[in-house]
Tab-separated table of C-alpha atoms and ligand atoms in Angstrom:
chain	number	residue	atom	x	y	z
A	434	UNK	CA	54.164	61.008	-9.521
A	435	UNK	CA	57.395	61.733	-9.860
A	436	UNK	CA	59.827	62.681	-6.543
A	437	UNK	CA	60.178	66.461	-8.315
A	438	UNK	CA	56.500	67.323	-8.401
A	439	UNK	CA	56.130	70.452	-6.564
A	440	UNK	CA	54.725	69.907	-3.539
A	441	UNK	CA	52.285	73.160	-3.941
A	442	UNK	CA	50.690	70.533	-6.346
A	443	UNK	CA	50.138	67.719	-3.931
A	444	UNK	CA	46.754	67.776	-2.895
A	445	UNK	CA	45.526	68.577	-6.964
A	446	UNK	CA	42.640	66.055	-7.645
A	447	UNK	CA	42.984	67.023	-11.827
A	448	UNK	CA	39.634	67.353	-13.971
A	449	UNK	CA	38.527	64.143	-15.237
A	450	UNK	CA	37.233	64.372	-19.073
A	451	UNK	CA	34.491	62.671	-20.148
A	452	UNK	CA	35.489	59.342	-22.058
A	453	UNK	CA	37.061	59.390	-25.857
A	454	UNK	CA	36.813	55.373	-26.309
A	455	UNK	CA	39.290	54.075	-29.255
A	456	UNK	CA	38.125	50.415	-28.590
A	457	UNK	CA	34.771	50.610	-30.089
A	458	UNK	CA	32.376	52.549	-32.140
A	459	UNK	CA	29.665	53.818	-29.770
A	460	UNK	CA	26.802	56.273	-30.293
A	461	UNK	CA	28.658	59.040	-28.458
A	462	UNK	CA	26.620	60.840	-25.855
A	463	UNK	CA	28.690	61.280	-23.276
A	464	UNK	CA	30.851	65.159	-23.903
A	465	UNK	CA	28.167	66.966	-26.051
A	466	UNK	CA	30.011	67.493	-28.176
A	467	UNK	CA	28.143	68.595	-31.665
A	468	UNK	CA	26.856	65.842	-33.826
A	469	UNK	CA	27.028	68.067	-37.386
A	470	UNK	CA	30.425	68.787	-38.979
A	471	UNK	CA	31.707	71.712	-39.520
A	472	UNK	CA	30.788	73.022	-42.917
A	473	UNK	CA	32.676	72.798	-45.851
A	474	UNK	CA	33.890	76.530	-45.754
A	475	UNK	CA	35.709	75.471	-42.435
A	476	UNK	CA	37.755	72.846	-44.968
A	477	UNK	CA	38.121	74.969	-47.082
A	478	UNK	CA	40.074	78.066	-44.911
A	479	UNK	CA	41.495	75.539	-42.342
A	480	UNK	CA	43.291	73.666	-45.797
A	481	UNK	CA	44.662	76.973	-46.906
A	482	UNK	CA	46.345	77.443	-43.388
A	483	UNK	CA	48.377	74.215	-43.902
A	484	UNK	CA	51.006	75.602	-45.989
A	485	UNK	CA	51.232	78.551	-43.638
A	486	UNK	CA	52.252	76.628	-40.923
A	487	UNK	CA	55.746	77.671	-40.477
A	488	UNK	CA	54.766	81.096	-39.445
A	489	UNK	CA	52.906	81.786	-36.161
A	490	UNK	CA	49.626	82.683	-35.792
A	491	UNK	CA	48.645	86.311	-35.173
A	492	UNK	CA	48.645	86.690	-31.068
A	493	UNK	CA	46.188	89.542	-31.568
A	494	UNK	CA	43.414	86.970	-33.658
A	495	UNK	CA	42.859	90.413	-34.833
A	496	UNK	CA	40.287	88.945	-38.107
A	497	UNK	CA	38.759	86.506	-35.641
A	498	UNK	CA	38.014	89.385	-33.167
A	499	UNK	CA	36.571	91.342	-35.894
A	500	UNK	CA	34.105	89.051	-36.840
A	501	UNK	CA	33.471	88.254	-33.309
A	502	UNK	CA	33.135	91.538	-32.510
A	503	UNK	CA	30.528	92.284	-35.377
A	504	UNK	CA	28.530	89.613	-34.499
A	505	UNK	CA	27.996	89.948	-30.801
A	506	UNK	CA	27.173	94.092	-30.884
A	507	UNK	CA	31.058	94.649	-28.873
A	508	UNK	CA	34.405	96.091	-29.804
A	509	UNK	CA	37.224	93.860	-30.175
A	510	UNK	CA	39.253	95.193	-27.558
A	511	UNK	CA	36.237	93.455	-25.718
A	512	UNK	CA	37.107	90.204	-26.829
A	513	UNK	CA	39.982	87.607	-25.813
A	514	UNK	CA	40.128	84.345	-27.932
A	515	UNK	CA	41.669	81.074	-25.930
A	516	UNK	CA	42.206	77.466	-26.727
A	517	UNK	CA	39.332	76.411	-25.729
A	518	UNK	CA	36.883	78.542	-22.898
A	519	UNK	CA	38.428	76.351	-20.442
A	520	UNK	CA	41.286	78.531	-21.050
A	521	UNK	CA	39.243	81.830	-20.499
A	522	UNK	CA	38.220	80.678	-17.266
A	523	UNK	CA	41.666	79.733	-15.950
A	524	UNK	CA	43.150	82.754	-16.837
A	525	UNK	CA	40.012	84.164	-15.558
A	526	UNK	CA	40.673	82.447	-11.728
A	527	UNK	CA	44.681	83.640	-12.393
A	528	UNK	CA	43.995	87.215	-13.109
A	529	UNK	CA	41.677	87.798	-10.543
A	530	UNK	CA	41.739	85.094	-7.953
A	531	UNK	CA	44.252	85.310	-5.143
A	532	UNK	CA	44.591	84.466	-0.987
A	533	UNK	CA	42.267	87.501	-0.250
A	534	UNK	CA	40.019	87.452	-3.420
A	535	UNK	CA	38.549	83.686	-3.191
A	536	UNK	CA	35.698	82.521	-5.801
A	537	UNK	CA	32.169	81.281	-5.184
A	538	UNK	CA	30.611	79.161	-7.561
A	539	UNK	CA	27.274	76.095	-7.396
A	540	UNK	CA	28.361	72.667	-5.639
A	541	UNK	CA	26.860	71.125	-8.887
A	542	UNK	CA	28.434	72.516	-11.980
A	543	UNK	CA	31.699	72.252	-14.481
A	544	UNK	CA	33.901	70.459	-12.176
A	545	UNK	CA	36.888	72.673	-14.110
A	546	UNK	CA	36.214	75.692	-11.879
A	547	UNK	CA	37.083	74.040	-8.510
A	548	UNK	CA	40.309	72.464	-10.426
A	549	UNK	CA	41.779	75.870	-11.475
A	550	UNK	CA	41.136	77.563	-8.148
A	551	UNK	CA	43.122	74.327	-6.916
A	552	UNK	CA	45.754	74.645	-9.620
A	553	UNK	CA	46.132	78.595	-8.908
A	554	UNK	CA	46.151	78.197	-5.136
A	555	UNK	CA	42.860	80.012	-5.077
A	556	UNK	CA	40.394	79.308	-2.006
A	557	UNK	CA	36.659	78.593	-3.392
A	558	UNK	CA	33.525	78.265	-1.427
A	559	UNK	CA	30.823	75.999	-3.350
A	560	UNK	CA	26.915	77.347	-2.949
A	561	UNK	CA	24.700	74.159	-2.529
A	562	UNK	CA	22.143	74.306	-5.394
A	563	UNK	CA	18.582	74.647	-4.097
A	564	UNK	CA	17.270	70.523	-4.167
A	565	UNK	CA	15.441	71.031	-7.311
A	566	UNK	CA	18.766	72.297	-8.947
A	567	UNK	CA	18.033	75.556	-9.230
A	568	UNK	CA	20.757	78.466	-8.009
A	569	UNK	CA	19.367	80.405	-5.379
A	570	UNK	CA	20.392	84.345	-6.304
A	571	UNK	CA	19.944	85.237	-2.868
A	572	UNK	CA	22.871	83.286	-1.701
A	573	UNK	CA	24.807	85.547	-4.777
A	574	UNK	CA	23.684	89.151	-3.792
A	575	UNK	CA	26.496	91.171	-2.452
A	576	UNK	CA	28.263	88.150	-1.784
A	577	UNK	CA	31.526	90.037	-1.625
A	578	UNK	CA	33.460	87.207	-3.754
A	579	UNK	CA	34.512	86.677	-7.121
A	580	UNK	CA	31.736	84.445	-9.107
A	581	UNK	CA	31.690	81.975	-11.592
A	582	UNK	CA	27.943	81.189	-12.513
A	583	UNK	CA	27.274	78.213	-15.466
A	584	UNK	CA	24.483	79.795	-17.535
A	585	UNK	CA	23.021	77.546	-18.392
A	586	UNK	CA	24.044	75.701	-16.228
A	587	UNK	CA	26.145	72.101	-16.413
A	588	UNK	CA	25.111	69.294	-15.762
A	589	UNK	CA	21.919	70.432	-14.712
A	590	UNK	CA	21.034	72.301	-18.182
A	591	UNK	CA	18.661	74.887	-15.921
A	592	UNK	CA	19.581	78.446	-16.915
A	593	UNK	CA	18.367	82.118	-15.466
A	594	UNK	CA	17.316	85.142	-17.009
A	595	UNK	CA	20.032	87.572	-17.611
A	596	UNK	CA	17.621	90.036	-15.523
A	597	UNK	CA	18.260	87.473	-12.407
A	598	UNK	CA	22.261	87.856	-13.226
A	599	UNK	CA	22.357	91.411	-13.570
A	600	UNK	CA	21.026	91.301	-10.091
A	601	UNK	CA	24.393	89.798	-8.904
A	602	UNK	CA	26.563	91.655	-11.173
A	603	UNK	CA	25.052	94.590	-9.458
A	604	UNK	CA	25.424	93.486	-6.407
A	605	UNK	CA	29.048	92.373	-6.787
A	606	UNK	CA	30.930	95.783	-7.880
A	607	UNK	CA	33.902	95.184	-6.121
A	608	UNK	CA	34.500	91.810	-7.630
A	609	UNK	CA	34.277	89.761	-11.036
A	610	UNK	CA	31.222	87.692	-11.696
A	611	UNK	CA	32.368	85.359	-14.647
A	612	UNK	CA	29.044	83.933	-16.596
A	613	UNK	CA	30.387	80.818	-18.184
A	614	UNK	CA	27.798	80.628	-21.341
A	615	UNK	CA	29.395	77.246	-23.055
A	616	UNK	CA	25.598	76.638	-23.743
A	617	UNK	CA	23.883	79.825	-24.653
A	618	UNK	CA	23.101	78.860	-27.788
A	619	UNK	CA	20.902	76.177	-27.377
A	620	UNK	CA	18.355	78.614	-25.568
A	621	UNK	CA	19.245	80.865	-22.953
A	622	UNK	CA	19.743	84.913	-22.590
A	623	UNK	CA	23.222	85.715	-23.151
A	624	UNK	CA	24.849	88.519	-20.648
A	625	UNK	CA	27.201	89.756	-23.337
A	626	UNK	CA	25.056	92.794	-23.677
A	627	UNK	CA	25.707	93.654	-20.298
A	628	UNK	CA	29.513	94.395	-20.627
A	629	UNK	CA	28.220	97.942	-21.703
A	630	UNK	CA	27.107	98.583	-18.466
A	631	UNK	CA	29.471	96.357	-15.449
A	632	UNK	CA	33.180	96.516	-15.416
A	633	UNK	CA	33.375	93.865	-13.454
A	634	UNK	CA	31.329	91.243	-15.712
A	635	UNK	CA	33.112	88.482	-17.705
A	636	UNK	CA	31.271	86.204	-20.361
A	637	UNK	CA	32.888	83.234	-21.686
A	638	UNK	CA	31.732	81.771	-24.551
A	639	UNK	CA	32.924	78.661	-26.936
A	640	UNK	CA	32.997	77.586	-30.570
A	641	UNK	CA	33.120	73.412	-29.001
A	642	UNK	CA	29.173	73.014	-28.851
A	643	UNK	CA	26.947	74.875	-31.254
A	644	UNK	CA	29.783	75.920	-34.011
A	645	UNK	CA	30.831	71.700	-33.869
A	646	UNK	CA	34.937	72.729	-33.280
A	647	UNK	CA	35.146	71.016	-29.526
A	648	UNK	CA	38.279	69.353	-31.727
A	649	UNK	CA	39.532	72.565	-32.987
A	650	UNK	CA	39.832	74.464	-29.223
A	651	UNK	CA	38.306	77.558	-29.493
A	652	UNK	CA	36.636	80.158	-27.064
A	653	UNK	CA	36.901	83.216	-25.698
A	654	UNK	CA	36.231	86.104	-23.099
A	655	UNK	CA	33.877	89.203	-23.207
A	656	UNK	CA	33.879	91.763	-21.346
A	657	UNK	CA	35.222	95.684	-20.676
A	658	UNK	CA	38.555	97.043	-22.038
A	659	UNK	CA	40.135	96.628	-18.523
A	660	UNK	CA	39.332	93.203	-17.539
A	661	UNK	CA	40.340	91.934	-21.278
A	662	UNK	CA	43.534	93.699	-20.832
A	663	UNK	CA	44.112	91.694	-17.057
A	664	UNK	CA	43.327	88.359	-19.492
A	665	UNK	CA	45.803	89.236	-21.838
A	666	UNK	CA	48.734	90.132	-19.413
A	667	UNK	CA	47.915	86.000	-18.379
A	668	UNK	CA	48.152	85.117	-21.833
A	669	UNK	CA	51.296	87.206	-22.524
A	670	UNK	CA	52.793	85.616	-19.751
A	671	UNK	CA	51.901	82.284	-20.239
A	672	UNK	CA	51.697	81.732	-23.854
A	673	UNK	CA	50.696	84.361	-27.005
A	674	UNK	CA	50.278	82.055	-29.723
A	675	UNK	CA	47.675	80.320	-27.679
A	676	UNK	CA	45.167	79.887	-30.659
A	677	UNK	CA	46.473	78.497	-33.389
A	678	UNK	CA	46.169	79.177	-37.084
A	679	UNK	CA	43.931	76.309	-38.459
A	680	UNK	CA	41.716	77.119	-35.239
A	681	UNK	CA	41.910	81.236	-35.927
A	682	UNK	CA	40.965	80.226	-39.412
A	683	UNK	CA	38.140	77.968	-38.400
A	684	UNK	CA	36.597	79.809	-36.290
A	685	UNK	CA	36.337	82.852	-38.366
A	686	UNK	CA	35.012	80.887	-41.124
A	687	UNK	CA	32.357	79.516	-38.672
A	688	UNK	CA	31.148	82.981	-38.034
A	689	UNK	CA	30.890	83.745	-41.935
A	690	UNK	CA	28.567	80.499	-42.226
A	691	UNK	CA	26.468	81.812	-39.139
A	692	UNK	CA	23.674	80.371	-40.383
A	693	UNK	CA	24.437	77.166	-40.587
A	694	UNK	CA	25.476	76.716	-37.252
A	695	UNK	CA	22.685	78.829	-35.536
A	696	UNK	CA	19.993	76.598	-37.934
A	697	UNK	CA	21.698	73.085	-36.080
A	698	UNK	CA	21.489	74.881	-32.755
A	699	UNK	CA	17.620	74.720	-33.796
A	700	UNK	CA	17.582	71.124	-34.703
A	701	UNK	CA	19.489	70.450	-31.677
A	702	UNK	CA	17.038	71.995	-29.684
A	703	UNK	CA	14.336	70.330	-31.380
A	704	UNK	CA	15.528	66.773	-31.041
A	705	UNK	CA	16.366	67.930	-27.360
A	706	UNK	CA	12.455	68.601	-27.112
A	707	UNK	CA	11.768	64.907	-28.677
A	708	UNK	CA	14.263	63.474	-26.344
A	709	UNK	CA	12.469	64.782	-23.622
A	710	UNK	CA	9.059	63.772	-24.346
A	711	UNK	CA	9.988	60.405	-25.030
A	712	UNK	CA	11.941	59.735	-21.610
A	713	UNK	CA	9.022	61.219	-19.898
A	714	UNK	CA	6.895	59.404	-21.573
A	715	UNK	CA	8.958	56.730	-20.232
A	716	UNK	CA	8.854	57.470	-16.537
A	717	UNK	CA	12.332	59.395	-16.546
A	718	UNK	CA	12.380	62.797	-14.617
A	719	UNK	CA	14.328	65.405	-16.016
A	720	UNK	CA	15.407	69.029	-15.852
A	721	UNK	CA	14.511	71.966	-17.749
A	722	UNK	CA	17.323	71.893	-20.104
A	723	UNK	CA	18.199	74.620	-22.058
A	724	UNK	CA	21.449	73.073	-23.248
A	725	UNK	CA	22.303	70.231	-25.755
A	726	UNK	CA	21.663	68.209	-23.384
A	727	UNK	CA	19.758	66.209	-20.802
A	728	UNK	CA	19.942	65.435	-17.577
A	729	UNK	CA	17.558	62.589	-16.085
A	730	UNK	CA	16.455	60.097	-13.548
A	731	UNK	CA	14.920	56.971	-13.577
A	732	UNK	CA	12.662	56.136	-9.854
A	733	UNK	CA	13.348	52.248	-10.810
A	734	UNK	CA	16.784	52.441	-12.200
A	735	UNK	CA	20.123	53.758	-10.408
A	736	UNK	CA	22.217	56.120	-12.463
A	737	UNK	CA	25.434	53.866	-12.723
A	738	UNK	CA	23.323	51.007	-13.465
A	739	UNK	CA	21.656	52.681	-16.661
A	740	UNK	CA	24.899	54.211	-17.467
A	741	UNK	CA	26.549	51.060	-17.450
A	742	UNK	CA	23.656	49.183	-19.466
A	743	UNK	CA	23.661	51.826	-22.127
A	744	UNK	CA	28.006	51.038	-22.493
A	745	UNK	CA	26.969	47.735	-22.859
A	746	UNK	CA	24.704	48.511	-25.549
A	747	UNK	CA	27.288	50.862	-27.678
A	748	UNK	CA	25.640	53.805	-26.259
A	749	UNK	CA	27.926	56.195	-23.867
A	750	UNK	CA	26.256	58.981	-21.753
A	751	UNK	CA	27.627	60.758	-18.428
A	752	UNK	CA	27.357	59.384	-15.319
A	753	UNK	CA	28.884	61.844	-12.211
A	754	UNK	CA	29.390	59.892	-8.793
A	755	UNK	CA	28.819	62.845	-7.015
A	756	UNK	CA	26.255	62.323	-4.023
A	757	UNK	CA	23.980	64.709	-5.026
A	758	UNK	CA	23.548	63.853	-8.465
A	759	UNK	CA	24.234	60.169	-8.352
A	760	UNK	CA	20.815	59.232	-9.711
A	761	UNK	CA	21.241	61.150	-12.995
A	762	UNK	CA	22.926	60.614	-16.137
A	763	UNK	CA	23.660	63.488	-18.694
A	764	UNK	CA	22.888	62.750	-22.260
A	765	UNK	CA	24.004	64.688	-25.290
A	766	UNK	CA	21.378	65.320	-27.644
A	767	UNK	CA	23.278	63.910	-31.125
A	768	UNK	CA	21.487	63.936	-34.449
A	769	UNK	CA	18.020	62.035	-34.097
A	770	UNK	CA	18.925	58.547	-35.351
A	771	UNK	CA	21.432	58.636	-32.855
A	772	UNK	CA	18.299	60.153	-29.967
A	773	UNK	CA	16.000	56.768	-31.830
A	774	UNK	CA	19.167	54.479	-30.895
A	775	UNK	CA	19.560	55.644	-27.155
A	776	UNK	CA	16.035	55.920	-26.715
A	777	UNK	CA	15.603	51.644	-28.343
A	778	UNK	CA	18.717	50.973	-25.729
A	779	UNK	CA	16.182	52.522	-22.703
A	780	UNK	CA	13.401	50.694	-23.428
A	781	UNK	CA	15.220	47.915	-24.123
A	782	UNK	CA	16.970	47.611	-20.457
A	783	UNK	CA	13.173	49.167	-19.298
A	784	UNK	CA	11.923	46.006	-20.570
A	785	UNK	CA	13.817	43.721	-18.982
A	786	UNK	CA	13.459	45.028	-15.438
A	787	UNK	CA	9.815	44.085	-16.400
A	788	UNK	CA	8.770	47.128	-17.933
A	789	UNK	CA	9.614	49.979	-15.840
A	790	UNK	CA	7.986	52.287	-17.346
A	791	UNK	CA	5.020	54.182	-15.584
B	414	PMP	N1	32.030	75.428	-19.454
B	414	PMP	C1	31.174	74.405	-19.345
B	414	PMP	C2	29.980	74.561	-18.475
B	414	PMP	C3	31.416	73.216	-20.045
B	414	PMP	O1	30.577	72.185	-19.925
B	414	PMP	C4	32.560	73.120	-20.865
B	414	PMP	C5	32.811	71.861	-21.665
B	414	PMP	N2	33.407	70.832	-21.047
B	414	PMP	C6	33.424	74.216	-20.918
B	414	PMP	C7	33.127	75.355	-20.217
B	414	PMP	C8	34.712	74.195	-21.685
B	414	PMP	O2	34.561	73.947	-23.026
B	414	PMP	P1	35.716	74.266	-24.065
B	414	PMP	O3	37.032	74.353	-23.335
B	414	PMP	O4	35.635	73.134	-25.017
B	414	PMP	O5	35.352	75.581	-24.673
């Protein structure tokens, strides 16, 4: 740190990204991140960008909107794309987060959320998850603070019924409930058709897991005229060009080649089902996920200890050192040679603590 670092940035602990190792080639499971490409339409539109690249990109992604809009049943002045959902959410905790309109979100879930409150001077109060993971809704109802719910949830995978999250929408007039849905696609009930009907609901959404573009930096916000407009007077003011034009193009090709991604977010959750089966099998416990992901425990083997056996094996996962979740290790859920290669490295360091399986 420098001697010119503002001080209102002193007691900042930044977000810590999950690991993007240049020294070796390892089975990658540790940012789920998608294991498919993006098809070869996305080549194709993101090429013919390249000579284009003098001129800015269109602030307004109006095409990208459009398409967005079509397929999610909204209009597009419903819609705010960002570099990256990360980006919806901050401008999410700057627009409506202040001294005397703190935000409430789970003590176990995207570590980001705590991080912008921190950045924007924003007080937070973390809601313990219930101890088998699960978000209590009581603790939500007419809670009186802005709220920033995972669904599903991270790491944890566990998601609720958008029935259950109406309830705290409803609940929660006089201040923004943000449904982070980085996952939705993988399994869960989207809220997105809720806009309709709360003013103060916001969806995020991104293009990193089930449209394979974490590289790219795409998401974006949902949600009623008003609360888009508060997003944009953020982005005006912090920059308008935010998504740029190989990303506009991408992602608006990804949504013309629906199919393709929706028909891996099948296979994903398929292998995700095989993945689970296996590490049961195996004497692992593990989470409902409806993500592309796992989380799960080992009674015989500590968290840090597999996560550090699987490195040494070419095989990278998550590991969080938080108390709570100590025990666990996230897993991606990559193509299924990848799933047969992680699941050889777990028996393999099973084995030689002389066969801890059940
Ligand atoms: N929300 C959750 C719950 C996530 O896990 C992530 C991915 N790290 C994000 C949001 C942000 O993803 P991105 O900025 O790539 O859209």
């Amino acid at each position: 740190m420098s001697r010119f670092f503002s001080g209102k940035y002193a007691s900042l602990e930044p977000y810590v990204p999950g690991e993007q190792p240049r020294e070796r080639k390892y089975v990658k499971l540790n940012t789920n991140e998608s294991p498919y490409p993006p098809s070869p339409l996305l080549t194709e539109r993101v090429q013919e960008q390249c000579g284009l690249l003098n001129l800015y990109s269109d602030p307004e992604c109006t095409a990208l909107r459009e398409r967005l809009a079509a397929r999610l049943g909204v209009r597009t002045e419903n819609i705010l794309p960002t570099n990256g959902s990360d980006e919806a959410l901050n401008f999410a905790v700057m627009a409506f987060g202040d001294g005397t309109h703190p935000f409430a979100f789970a003590d176990i879930t995207y570590g980001f959320y705590a991080v912008f409150c921190a950045l924007g001077g924003v007080p937070y109060m973390e809601i313990p998850l219930r101890k088998d993971f699960s978000i209590g809704l009581e603790d939500y109802i007419g809670l009186g603070k802005n709220i920033i719910i995972a669904n599903p949830n991270a790491p944890t995978g566990l998601a609720l019924p958008r029935a259950e999250l109406e309830r705290v929408i409803a609940s929660n007039p006089e201040n923004v409930v943000v449904i982070d849905e980085a996952y939705v696609d993988f399994g869960a009930e989207s809220c997105v058709p809720l806009i309709e009907k709360y003013d103060n609901l916001l969806v995020t959404q991104t293009f990193s897991k089930s449209r394979s573009l974490a590289g790219a930096r795409l998401g974006f916000a949902v949600g009623c005229a008003g609360l888009i407009a508060d997003l944009n007077a953020v982005k005006y003011s912090t920059n308008p060009y935010n998504v740029n034009r190989m990303t506009m193009a991408a992602g608006s090709a990804a949504l013309d080649d629906d199919g393709y991604f929706m028909a891996n977010c099948r296979d994903i959750a398929a292998t995700r089902g095989y993945v689970s089966r296996e590490l049961a099998g195996l004497g692992f416990e593990l989470t409902d996920s409806r993500t592309n992901f796992v989380f799960c425990t080992h009674p015989k083997i500590q968290g840090a200890e597999l996560y550090s056996e699987l490195r040494a094996r070419g095989v990278l996962v998550r590991h969080f050192d938080s108390p709570r979740i100590a025990a666990y290790n996230r897993v991606s859920i990559g193509t299924r040679e990848q799933m047969d290669i992680f699941l050889d490295a777990v028996r393999d360091i099973l084995n030689e603590r002389g066969g801890a399986a059940l």
